[in-house]
DNA sequence: CATAGCGGGTTTTTT
DNA sequence: ACCCGCTATG
């Protein structure tokens, strides 16, 4: 049945059904390219226009801030008016906003700081130090991952302690870390979610209040919600039961940060009256691309077959290119891109996806040489750059003087004579007197052992912070940022170091100042200065990589496959298609993780509309040494009829044997041990091994630790690679330079 | 107190 | 190859 209605006219019947369902919980299972964004925007417009819902009763969760902006605009266009007071944001932004108002219940101040990954790592290091634990033995990063994992599962440190999983040290660190965060009025990314859920659990009135406000909740990319996010949604929607979620479990790619596609099943349990609509018509890709995607994903035991179909025609075959060295792989991409531009494509129609950020360099270089404009999304993000973080840290301290991480960052940046010795005395005072760093600095003159120079430095710091605050209060955020750039002499410092970098640093600072002024003008006029600054800092903390993709830039986009989620491009290059890279070696030994890698590849493929180019490189540099590479197992999952092979004489369809030995031959004696792996397993890539049944073989990749290391080994006699535990093979000497 | 130089560890993906 | 923290030196 096709309904006739302005909001429904250009939708297919399944989309119409989803958009116009009367009420109650709805789950839309939306295959790749099936128009889920359309459905969401139309649904919101429909709620407002047809069901008389007030925009401020709607909470819509998107995966990026950019998607939120676009959704808001799109709804506005559909309704022919700008929509105000509708909450369209990411989980993290929405939680931050709620917590600004409510977190005082738990003792956080409303101006709490939001810590990114690197801030959190710093804090963990401090905690390790103060607990007298050895940071080189317990990696701060690793600890943070454990803490983060616990938080995503809503396990607080007390519960963590009770359960006493693993060594007590982790629990100790977790506890201190969390106490410090609270003392400093700071939250990490995971806290934003966890504390909100805890708040709803602990204070029923607060939950009731937000249930009342958000009578209608919509969630995009539902397959990537973690436990905290799931509970948040469930709690909010429990009362009015108007919950509309859209997702595709085959595109679930964030398990490493707690995402759980089983939230699909839980949805049915918690909302048994829910209705389900499946969208399986693809509007994005050619049938060639779609067939490849369907084949690849069907290799997953846990695939959720949606029988995607389309009528966009066959289009071009998928090219698979073998490069020889990353330079040539990148050259291939650049040349092909150039050719397509000559054929009428815009550089902005094209994107290069890779598994890891570290791969971007070669492609940047090649595109630069080909004189094609490009933009790298993510990688070393703007707000992560040293000089930018410094300025932001000053502003952060102005906003929240208890923010010890920010304060430690700027205390002697630029140098003002507060060196290790003085800082040591101050830190001792902090722990002895149990005061905050801010309080210690206020009485620095009375702390023994501090040099005159350092005392002066502390005073200078206080002065400059005062100045920034003054500018903020009289002239606003833009001027405050400028003050934090120039009055602190960070601008001077940025130029002074010289080199090509100097210019880039100055540009970054100029950009930061511009962004601050621009942000300022987007705020309501009656907001007090401190609150304006808080909003600015919050925005800076919560920008995501894809947020700064500029479609209007006319440039080829370079990004990780993760960042590419939700995007589409006429031409897509997926590069680095090698076993050990994609799928990543860390995932190969675990079937679940391997399936996640395959979903990731599925996401990559399904971004492309017209042309898909896959490429792999038969050598790879790790730590300065070349390593032989074999093509990704995923390439073999694409039927030959869809593929055209380009380049690489060694490439033989369906066989990795020739390429593996070719890779070894070309790198020859240059294959060297990767030190870290040697220490862990005693084996090296390139080692010859003997297996009781399969004979002699050569180690291609190693993953895992100690005696439990596993490897992919190529056995010439079998003409194939096998995965095995290294402990079951015997090493054979005689290989090497 | 600042800086240069060295040794050790290291990257998967991200809000 | 790169980043970080430690140490020796100015």
XYZ file of C-alpha atoms (C1' of nucleotides) in Angstrom:
762
model
C 0.000 0.000 0.000
C 1.380 3.372 -1.005
C 0.122 6.220 1.087
C -0.143 9.654 -0.383
C 1.234 12.359 1.795
C 3.863 15.032 1.195
C 6.144 13.458 3.787
C 5.661 9.975 2.391
C 5.501 10.484 -1.349
C 9.114 9.870 -2.134
C 9.499 6.846 0.105
C 9.075 3.177 -0.745
C 6.396 1.215 1.052
C 8.637 -0.189 3.777
C 10.054 3.249 4.455
C 6.539 4.660 4.558
C 5.491 1.998 6.967
C 8.370 2.803 9.293
C 7.814 6.536 9.124
C 4.091 6.412 9.716
C 3.731 3.742 12.413
C 1.346 5.190 14.939
C 3.352 4.896 18.122
C 5.128 2.525 20.415
C 8.559 1.004 19.999
C 9.823 0.440 16.474
C 12.945 -1.227 15.250
C 14.053 -0.525 11.732
C 16.535 -3.025 10.401
C 18.151 -0.999 7.688
C 20.583 -2.598 5.279
C 23.450 -0.557 3.893
C 22.312 2.228 1.604
C 18.636 1.546 2.229
C 17.819 5.118 3.170
C 17.848 4.943 6.927
C 18.756 8.597 7.326
C 15.796 9.477 5.163
C 13.577 7.335 7.295
C 14.809 8.959 10.484
C 14.422 12.510 9.248
C 11.029 11.801 7.762
C 9.970 10.092 10.950
C 10.871 13.143 13.010
C 9.098 15.444 10.580
C 6.115 13.121 10.640
C 5.995 13.117 14.425
C 5.960 16.898 14.469
C 3.638 17.554 11.575
C 1.222 14.647 11.661
C 1.236 13.565 15.258
C 1.406 17.008 16.745
C 4.565 16.331 18.711
C 6.436 19.362 19.979
C 10.040 19.466 18.749
C 11.307 19.858 22.306
C 9.749 16.513 23.211
C 12.102 14.736 20.812
C 15.515 13.287 21.542
C 17.330 11.996 18.479
C 20.688 10.288 18.886
C 23.127 10.282 16.013
C 26.620 8.925 15.778
C 28.444 12.165 15.030
C 27.799 15.838 15.662
C 27.884 16.404 11.948
C 25.138 13.874 11.387
C 23.168 15.664 14.100
C 23.503 19.011 12.337
C 22.507 17.508 9.023
C 19.527 15.778 10.515
C 18.299 18.955 12.124
C 18.681 20.847 8.836
C 16.993 18.113 6.893
C 13.989 18.030 9.217
C 13.805 21.806 8.886
C 13.727 21.513 5.118
C 10.988 18.907 5.246
C 8.873 21.082 7.482
C 9.752 24.301 5.703
C 10.800 25.965 8.940
C 13.737 25.873 11.293
C 13.109 23.595 14.216
C 14.181 24.853 17.594
C 14.720 23.121 20.892
C 14.854 19.678 19.436
C 17.622 17.582 20.951
C 19.548 16.044 18.108
C 22.975 15.013 19.260
C 25.375 12.214 20.015
C 25.000 10.142 23.149
C 27.965 11.913 24.647
C 26.723 15.428 23.928
C 23.252 14.642 25.192
C 24.648 13.183 28.403
C 26.988 16.110 28.913
C 24.062 18.443 28.583
C 21.987 16.535 31.087
C 24.895 16.261 33.489
C 25.660 19.979 33.399
C 22.298 20.419 35.038
C 22.168 17.391 37.263
C 25.595 16.056 38.182
C 25.837 18.227 41.278
C 23.870 15.421 42.894
C 27.040 13.351 42.824
C 29.307 16.237 43.740
C 30.442 17.308 40.285
C 30.323 20.988 39.512
C 28.335 22.087 36.504
C 31.510 23.306 34.836
C 33.106 19.845 34.970
C 35.885 19.176 32.494
C 35.614 16.445 29.886
C 38.770 14.400 29.483
C 39.768 12.870 26.217
C 41.871 9.778 25.895
C 45.203 11.518 26.358
C 44.012 13.460 29.404
C 42.803 10.208 30.921
C 46.117 8.503 30.254
C 47.936 11.324 32.013
C 45.690 10.957 35.006
C 46.178 7.201 35.118
C 49.926 7.750 35.071
C 49.638 10.109 38.015
C 47.576 7.578 39.893
C 50.127 4.859 39.215
C 52.851 7.110 40.490
C 51.001 8.019 43.630
C 50.204 4.388 44.326
C 53.876 3.581 43.942
C 53.165 1.214 41.067
C 55.501 0.776 38.166
C 54.127 2.466 35.067
C 56.481 0.547 32.826
C 55.115 -2.775 34.053
C 51.438 -1.856 34.062
C 50.814 0.161 30.958
C 48.621 3.186 31.674
C 46.935 2.671 28.353
C 46.139 -0.920 29.127
C 44.801 0.007 32.541
C 42.648 2.687 31.032
C 41.250 0.167 28.583
C 40.273 -2.064 31.478
C 38.703 0.832 33.337
C 36.930 1.960 30.211
C 35.626 -1.520 29.563
C 34.269 -1.693 33.105
C 32.571 1.680 32.736
C 30.968 0.712 29.459
C 29.474 -2.242 31.287
C 28.464 0.066 34.141
C 30.790 -1.585 36.617
C 31.864 1.051 39.143
C 35.074 0.686 41.098
C 33.365 -0.696 44.171
C 31.744 -3.476 42.198
C 35.008 -3.949 40.372
C 36.779 -4.329 43.712
C 34.188 -6.818 44.957
C 34.472 -8.939 41.902
C 38.251 -8.664 42.175
C 38.751 -9.906 38.657
C 42.438 -10.175 38.015
C 45.062 -8.394 40.081
C 43.951 -5.985 42.769
C 46.195 -3.343 41.267
C 43.756 -2.588 38.495
C 40.961 -2.065 40.974
C 43.205 0.177 43.076
C 44.031 2.326 40.101
C 40.404 2.453 39.018
C 39.372 3.626 42.461
C 41.989 6.338 42.749
C 41.439 7.431 39.155
C 37.732 7.822 39.761
C 38.215 9.662 43.038
C 40.624 12.058 41.390
C 38.202 12.717 38.554
C 35.524 13.622 41.051
C 37.866 15.822 43.100
C 38.843 17.693 39.975
C 35.278 17.813 38.697
C 36.224 15.996 35.544
C 34.651 13.180 33.592
C 36.116 10.966 30.936
C 34.114 9.941 27.889
C 32.825 6.836 29.585
C 31.710 8.762 32.652
C 29.404 10.874 30.552
C 27.402 7.757 29.832
C 27.891 5.856 33.058
C 27.203 8.742 35.400
C 24.033 9.595 33.513
C 22.768 6.040 33.830
C 23.722 5.990 37.507
C 21.970 9.288 38.000
C 18.768 7.961 36.471
C 19.037 4.902 38.684
C 19.812 6.813 41.859
C 17.372 9.682 41.561
C 13.974 8.610 40.232
C 12.746 12.204 40.050
C 15.500 13.094 37.628
C 14.714 10.117 35.453
C 11.031 11.005 35.555
C 11.858 14.540 34.564
C 13.722 13.465 31.432
C 11.189 10.786 30.612
C 8.671 13.560 30.685
C 10.745 15.869 28.503
C 11.726 13.271 25.912
C 8.493 11.579 25.104
C 9.948 10.440 21.811
C 13.381 8.914 21.512
C 15.084 7.985 18.240
C 18.444 6.271 17.889
C 20.568 5.920 14.784
C 23.328 3.282 14.371
C 21.693 1.256 17.071
C 23.990 -1.717 16.448
C 26.852 0.226 17.968
C 25.316 1.006 21.318
C 27.083 -0.336 24.369
C 25.458 -1.421 27.584
C 25.450 2.045 29.113
C 23.905 3.566 26.029
C 21.363 0.822 25.782
C 20.231 1.279 29.373
C 20.074 5.007 28.894
C 17.722 4.617 25.983
C 15.686 1.930 27.674
C 15.256 3.959 30.853
C 14.265 7.103 29.015
C 11.751 5.343 26.815
C 10.386 2.978 29.424
C 7.482 5.166 30.346
C 6.135 6.537 27.076
C 7.475 3.717 24.933
C 7.918 5.840 21.873
C 11.286 4.534 20.849
C 12.466 4.344 17.276
C 15.782 2.646 16.631
C 17.535 2.146 13.334
C 20.476 -0.105 12.723
C 22.142 -2.996 10.973
C 23.938 -5.635 12.984
C 26.132 -6.409 9.990
C 27.611 -2.965 10.370
C 28.473 -3.307 14.040
C 32.128 -2.309 14.237
C 32.672 -0.939 17.725
C 32.778 -4.031 19.906
C 36.192 -2.910 21.124
C 34.546 -0.067 22.918
C 31.726 -2.101 24.307
C 29.199 -2.039 21.474
C 27.017 -5.097 21.530
C 24.826 -6.006 18.591
C 22.875 -8.284 20.916
C 21.140 -5.110 22.012
C 18.899 -5.952 19.059
C 17.636 -8.998 20.928
C 17.356 -7.130 24.202
C 15.175 -4.599 22.474
C 12.627 -7.293 21.736
C 12.803 -8.493 25.330
C 12.374 -5.072 26.886
C 9.827 -3.877 24.372
C 7.876 -7.006 23.461
C 5.161 -4.979 21.787
C 7.661 -3.485 19.351
C 7.217 -3.605 15.606
C 9.962 -4.381 13.196
C 10.446 -3.033 9.692
C 13.183 -4.262 7.395
C 14.592 -2.092 4.641
C 16.381 -4.146 2.037
C 16.261 -2.072 -1.069
C 19.600 -0.428 -1.672
C 19.648 2.975 -3.344
C 23.360 3.533 -3.237
C 25.468 0.996 -5.060
C 25.711 -0.859 -8.335
C 24.694 -4.499 -8.292
C 28.348 -5.479 -8.683
C 29.275 -3.731 -5.477
C 26.217 -4.999 -3.698
C 26.831 -8.596 -4.779
C 30.375 -8.400 -3.498
C 29.151 -6.998 -0.187
C 26.499 -9.706 0.160
C 29.034 -12.440 -0.566
C 31.563 -11.093 1.894
C 29.153 -10.687 4.769
C 27.625 -14.108 4.219
C 30.954 -15.591 5.285
C 30.063 -14.505 8.812
C 28.342 -17.162 10.875
C 26.556 -14.374 12.673
C 25.500 -12.548 9.551
C 22.005 -11.156 9.439
C 21.036 -11.748 5.818
C 18.842 -8.999 4.482
C 18.892 -9.939 0.792
C 19.751 -6.450 -0.284
C 18.764 -5.696 -3.828
C 18.961 -2.705 -6.117
C 18.251 -1.685 -9.669
C 21.119 0.659 -10.290
C 22.602 -1.622 -12.956
C 25.802 -3.586 -12.927
C 28.269 -0.772 -13.360
C 31.996 -1.308 -13.393
C 33.780 -4.365 -12.139
C 35.674 -4.100 -8.895
C 39.387 -3.727 -9.437
C 41.876 -5.525 -7.256
C 45.348 -4.097 -7.523
C 48.594 -5.563 -6.276
C 51.150 -2.958 -5.341
C 54.777 -3.510 -4.680
C 55.733 -1.325 -1.739
C 53.457 1.277 -0.212
C 54.745 3.956 -2.562
C 53.552 2.073 -5.592
C 50.278 1.108 -4.045
C 49.703 4.787 -3.343
C 50.827 5.744 -6.831
C 48.244 3.422 -8.256
C 45.536 5.116 -6.237
C 46.717 8.587 -7.198
C 46.947 7.710 -10.888
C 43.576 6.078 -10.923
C 42.075 9.051 -9.117
C 43.643 11.414 -11.603
C 42.263 9.404 -14.487
C 38.797 9.531 -12.982
C 39.057 13.295 -12.584
C 39.928 13.473 -16.273
C 36.775 11.458 -16.901
C 34.686 14.027 -15.099
C 34.685 12.977 -11.455
C 35.272 15.606 -8.825
C 38.039 14.835 -6.318
C 35.364 15.135 -3.623
C 33.600 12.142 -5.191
C 36.449 9.930 -4.081
C 37.630 8.488 -0.814
C 40.517 6.350 0.351
C 39.842 4.046 3.289
C 42.480 2.277 5.339
C 42.433 0.067 8.407
C 44.873 2.087 10.530
C 45.710 5.774 10.657
C 49.387 5.060 10.199
C 48.718 4.070 6.596
C 47.630 7.529 5.497
C 51.082 8.975 4.850
C 51.963 7.234 1.619
C 48.617 8.191 0.136
C 48.919 11.817 1.165
C 52.307 11.956 -0.444
C 51.143 10.342 -3.678
C 48.116 12.605 -3.956
C 50.237 15.657 -3.281
C 52.578 14.666 -6.077
C 49.669 14.018 -8.382
C 48.490 17.522 -7.526
C 45.114 16.280 -6.390
C 43.524 18.081 -3.457
C 42.925 15.809 -0.479
C 41.860 16.010 3.133
C 42.755 13.620 5.897
C 39.900 13.001 8.286
C 40.964 12.329 11.850
C 44.505 11.062 12.434
C 46.171 13.840 14.378
C 43.025 15.769 15.030
C 43.077 19.505 15.343
C 42.302 19.597 19.043
C 44.990 17.000 19.733
C 47.822 19.143 18.407
C 50.172 20.207 21.145
C 49.880 23.964 20.783
C 46.108 23.797 20.489
C 45.829 21.592 23.553
C 47.984 24.056 25.463
C 45.671 26.951 24.696
C 42.600 24.885 25.430
C 44.174 23.832 28.740
C 44.475 27.484 29.782
C 40.830 28.028 28.946
C 39.951 24.822 30.739
C 41.649 26.025 33.899
C 39.830 29.331 33.673
C 36.598 27.397 33.358
C 37.367 24.806 36.007
C 40.284 25.781 38.281
C 40.217 22.347 39.914
C 41.128 20.671 36.648
C 44.479 19.268 37.708
C 45.330 17.641 34.403
C 44.949 20.877 32.487
C 46.742 22.800 35.211
C 49.700 20.424 35.191
C 49.888 20.762 31.460
C 50.247 24.537 31.525
C 52.036 25.082 34.813
C 55.371 25.359 33.055
C 54.273 25.851 29.467
C 55.689 28.086 28.185
C 58.718 27.765 30.458
C 58.413 29.975 33.430
C 60.984 28.496 35.733
C 58.840 25.919 37.500
C 61.004 22.892 36.913
C 61.002 19.359 38.130
C 62.334 20.166 41.583
C 59.800 22.875 42.366
C 56.983 20.865 40.921
C 58.110 17.961 43.079
C 57.817 20.089 46.204
C 54.427 21.315 45.153
C 53.228 17.784 44.423
C 54.474 16.595 47.804
C 52.554 19.397 49.455
C 49.475 18.391 47.492
C 49.584 14.805 48.725
C 50.698 15.612 52.296
C 48.113 18.303 52.890
C 45.479 16.613 50.765
C 44.726 19.763 48.859
C 44.183 20.353 45.177
C 46.958 21.581 42.952
C 45.171 24.891 42.664
C 45.130 25.325 46.438
C 48.803 24.427 46.629
C 49.676 27.016 44.019
C 47.739 29.654 45.931
C 50.057 29.172 48.896
C 53.175 28.383 46.875
C 55.092 31.119 48.680
C 54.809 29.189 51.926
C 55.885 25.837 50.543
C 59.517 25.209 51.435
C 62.100 24.275 48.840
C 60.705 26.258 45.968
C 63.123 28.564 44.219
C 62.532 32.280 43.983
C 62.325 31.912 40.256
C 59.624 29.284 40.539
C 57.661 31.432 42.981
C 57.749 34.196 40.433
C 56.618 31.710 37.811
C 53.601 30.691 39.869
C 52.660 34.329 40.204
C 53.025 34.837 36.444
C 50.739 31.897 35.830
C 48.101 33.292 38.164
C 48.380 36.680 36.473
C 47.942 35.361 32.988
C 44.983 33.209 34.050
C 43.474 36.326 35.602
C 43.941 38.209 32.394
C 42.274 35.528 30.329
C 39.393 35.476 32.755
C 39.109 39.251 32.545
C 38.931 39.120 28.768
C 36.365 36.364 28.961
C 34.150 38.332 31.283
C 34.336 41.613 29.423
C 34.624 40.479 25.831
C 33.734 36.805 25.561
C 35.152 33.490 24.447
C 36.816 34.645 21.226
C 38.826 37.295 22.996
C 39.629 34.910 25.844
C 41.027 32.411 23.378
C 43.099 35.137 21.785
C 44.400 36.072 25.191
C 45.249 32.445 25.900
C 47.182 32.361 22.646
C 49.105 35.608 22.926
C 49.251 36.715 26.569
C 50.574 33.299 27.511
C 53.221 33.629 24.797
C 52.220 30.290 23.322
C 52.063 32.005 19.943
C 55.632 33.157 20.432
C 56.695 29.691 21.481
C 55.013 28.164 18.429
C 57.021 30.297 16.040
C 60.261 30.272 17.988
C 60.986 26.574 17.500
C 61.254 27.264 13.767
C 61.144 24.821 10.908
C 58.298 24.029 8.546
C 56.297 23.019 11.581
C 56.376 26.561 12.930
C 54.088 27.827 10.233
C 51.656 24.992 10.735
C 51.574 25.678 14.477
C 50.835 29.357 13.954
C 48.128 28.457 11.476
C 46.570 26.136 14.013
C 46.509 28.856 16.636
C 44.982 31.320 14.211
C 42.386 28.728 13.343
C 41.623 28.128 17.000
C 41.054 31.822 17.571
C 38.800 31.974 14.529
C 36.797 28.973 15.691
C 36.367 30.535 19.131
C 35.056 33.805 17.713
C 32.768 31.975 15.353
C 31.444 29.784 18.138
C 30.837 32.843 20.261
C 28.555 34.346 17.650
C 26.493 31.167 17.436
C 25.460 31.366 21.096
C 22.413 33.019 22.523
C 23.272 36.548 23.595
C 22.092 36.287 27.182
C 24.311 33.400 28.237
C 26.793 34.317 30.975
C 30.483 34.314 29.954
C 31.515 31.275 31.993
C 28.737 29.241 30.536
C 29.738 30.311 27.056
C 33.263 29.141 27.708
C 31.956 25.866 29.082
C 29.964 25.249 25.933
C 32.966 26.013 23.795
C 35.190 23.618 25.695
C 32.558 20.925 25.645
C 32.245 21.239 21.907
C 36.005 21.027 21.570
C 36.129 17.860 23.690
C 33.378 16.084 21.856
C 34.245 16.706 18.219
C 34.607 13.455 16.385
C 36.831 12.699 13.448
C 34.119 12.588 10.813
C 32.849 15.946 12.079
C 35.569 17.734 10.216
C 35.024 16.174 6.848
C 34.267 19.053 4.517
C 32.267 17.930 1.493
C 32.578 21.347 -0.044
C 36.359 21.255 -0.062
C 36.541 19.549 -3.441
C 39.137 17.153 -2.098
C 39.708 13.411 -2.006
C 38.871 12.210 1.502
C 41.300 9.970 3.375
C 40.089 8.197 6.497
C 39.932 4.980 8.470
C 37.137 2.590 7.668
C 35.683 3.303 11.099
C 35.400 6.991 10.297
C 33.723 6.152 7.003
C 30.670 4.688 8.675
C 27.523 6.387 7.493
C 29.189 8.087 4.507
C 29.001 7.365 0.798
C 31.186 8.191 -2.197
C 30.868 7.510 -5.911
C 34.419 6.164 -5.949
C 36.005 4.272 -3.082
C 39.529 2.924 -2.695
C 40.095 0.432 0.080
C 43.834 0.099 0.493
C 46.144 -2.146 2.482
C 44.062 -5.262 1.814
C 46.543 -7.645 3.365
C 46.193 -10.402 5.864
C 47.508 -9.064 9.132
C 46.469 -5.530 8.308
C 42.891 -6.017 7.161
C 41.901 -8.247 8.895
C 44.245 -6.892 11.515
C 46.619 -9.430 13.043
C 45.245 -8.663 16.501
C 41.888 -10.001 15.370
C 42.862 -13.044 13.389
C 43.059 -15.560 16.195
C 39.638 -14.792 17.656
C 36.642 -15.834 15.523
C 34.428 -13.080 16.919
C 36.992 -10.423 16.238
C 37.571 -11.778 12.772
C 33.864 -11.469 12.091
C 33.996 -7.898 13.283
C 36.837 -7.229 10.841
C 34.678 -8.692 8.119
C 31.811 -6.406 9.068
C 34.279 -3.569 8.877
C 35.201 -4.604 5.358
C 31.497 -4.834 4.588
C 31.079 -1.262 5.781
C 33.985 -0.194 3.557
C 32.565 -1.860 0.458
C 29.058 -0.582 0.946
C 30.219 3.051 1.087
C 30.845 2.993 -2.658
C 28.228 3.942 -5.178
C 29.785 3.420 -8.600
C 33.361 2.249 -8.469
C 35.251 0.215 -5.964
C 39.010 -0.232 -6.048
C 40.705 -2.619 -3.676
C 44.439 -2.728 -3.401
C 47.077 -4.556 -1.485
C 50.773 -4.242 -1.117
C 53.161 -7.196 -1.189
C 55.591 -5.644 1.269
C 55.008 -3.595 4.322
C 57.434 -1.577 6.406
C 57.290 -2.194 10.130
C 59.796 -0.401 12.314
C 61.882 0.374 9.269
C 62.072 -3.212 8.017
C 60.193 -4.671 5.063
C 57.846 -7.569 5.715
C 56.340 -9.868 3.117
C 52.592 -9.554 2.793
C 49.880 -11.810 1.498
C 46.537 -10.616 0.158
C 43.639 -10.373 2.564
C 41.500 -13.453 2.956
C 38.566 -11.117 2.412
C 39.602 -10.624 -1.217
C 39.013 -14.308 -1.822
C 35.472 -13.931 -0.599
C 34.570 -11.738 -3.548
C 33.483 -13.836 -6.556
C 35.893 -13.677 -9.496
C 33.204 -12.626 -11.923
C 32.914 -9.287 -10.137
C 36.620 -8.584 -10.167
C 39.165 -7.248 -12.582
C 42.779 -7.702 -11.539
C 45.274 -4.975 -12.118
C 49.062 -4.896 -11.759
C 51.249 -7.318 -9.849
C 52.674 -10.145 -11.995
C 52.807 -12.350 -8.969
C 49.074 -12.292 -8.451
C 47.438 -15.636 -9.078
C 43.715 -15.888 -8.523
C 42.759 -17.953 -5.553
C 46.277 -18.625 -4.455
C 48.393 -16.949 -1.898
C 51.331 -19.192 -2.518
C 53.008 -17.325 -5.319
C 52.502 -13.956 -3.707
C 53.782 -15.089 -0.374
C 57.017 -16.378 -1.805
C 57.285 -13.370 -4.098
C 57.029 -11.132 -1.081
C 59.723 -13.046 0.684
C 61.938 -13.076 -2.359
C 61.706 -9.359 -2.972
C 62.525 -8.432 0.551
C 65.174 -11.126 0.566
C 67.791 -10.850 3.221
C 66.285 -7.621 4.424
C 63.671 -9.444 6.480
C 64.604 -8.723 10.067
C 63.138 -9.590 13.402
C 60.504 -7.375 14.909
C 62.058 -6.951 18.319
C 58.918 -6.894 20.415
C 57.609 -10.089 18.929
C 60.930 -11.879 19.303
C 60.856 -11.215 23.005
C 57.288 -12.400 23.355
C 57.324 -15.625 21.413
C 60.892 -16.440 20.524
C 59.848 -16.558 16.876
C 60.343 -13.996 14.164
C 58.525 -13.208 10.993
C 60.476 -14.929 8.235
C 61.589 -17.855 10.447
C 61.567 -21.312 8.934
C 59.598 -23.841 10.912
C 58.849 -27.531 10.630
C 55.411 -28.937 11.293
C 55.039 -32.676 11.908
C 52.342 -33.051 9.255
C 52.803 -30.165 6.886
C 56.563 -30.058 6.532
C 58.658 -26.948 6.216
C 57.046 -23.545 6.309
C 57.796 -19.899 6.655
C 56.297 -17.621 9.337
C 54.346 -14.763 7.789
C 52.660 -13.097 10.744
C 52.752 -13.518 14.470
C 50.174 -12.503 16.998
C 49.712 -13.058 20.691
C 52.161 -13.267 23.535
C 54.626 -15.619 25.099
C 54.189 -19.307 24.457
C 50.643 -18.706 23.343
C 51.708 -16.810 20.265
C 49.987 -17.959 17.125
C 51.133 -17.462 13.581
C 50.184 -17.694 9.979
C 52.692 -19.924 8.282
C 53.080 -20.576 4.580
C 53.802 -24.217 3.714
C 55.179 -24.513 0.160
C 54.390 -28.224 -0.023
C 50.751 -27.599 0.802
C 50.775 -24.459 -1.315
C 48.804 -22.718 1.357
C 48.919 -20.832 4.595
C 47.860 -22.311 7.885
C 47.277 -20.725 11.221
C 48.796 -22.444 14.179
C 50.146 -22.020 17.651
C 53.858 -21.447 17.489
C 54.412 -23.811 20.383
C 53.506 -26.772 18.175
C 56.156 -26.180 15.555
C 59.888 -26.542 15.626
C 62.092 -23.754 14.435
C 64.533 -24.639 11.687
C 67.765 -22.704 11.473
C 69.382 -21.533 8.298
C 67.300 -18.560 7.331
C 68.486 -15.007 7.454
C 70.882 -12.509 6.039
C 66.332 24.928 35.546
C 66.645 23.825 30.608
C 68.170 20.949 26.929
C 70.284 17.352 24.144
C 70.964 12.671 23.685
C 69.903 7.889 24.651
C 67.391 3.608 25.475
C 63.205 1.281 25.739
C 58.589 0.353 24.334
C 55.213 0.529 20.736
C 49.715 1.263 17.332
C 44.084 -1.219 15.640
C 39.875 0.812 15.318
C 37.221 5.958 18.764
C 33.085 8.987 21.380
C 60.169 5.088 12.717
C 58.401 7.613 16.418
C 57.358 8.994 21.126
C 58.383 9.162 25.947
C 60.979 9.497 29.999
C 65.356 9.506 32.061
C 70.135 11.216 32.582
C 74.142 13.941 31.967
C 75.657 18.447 31.044
C 75.548 23.607 30.531
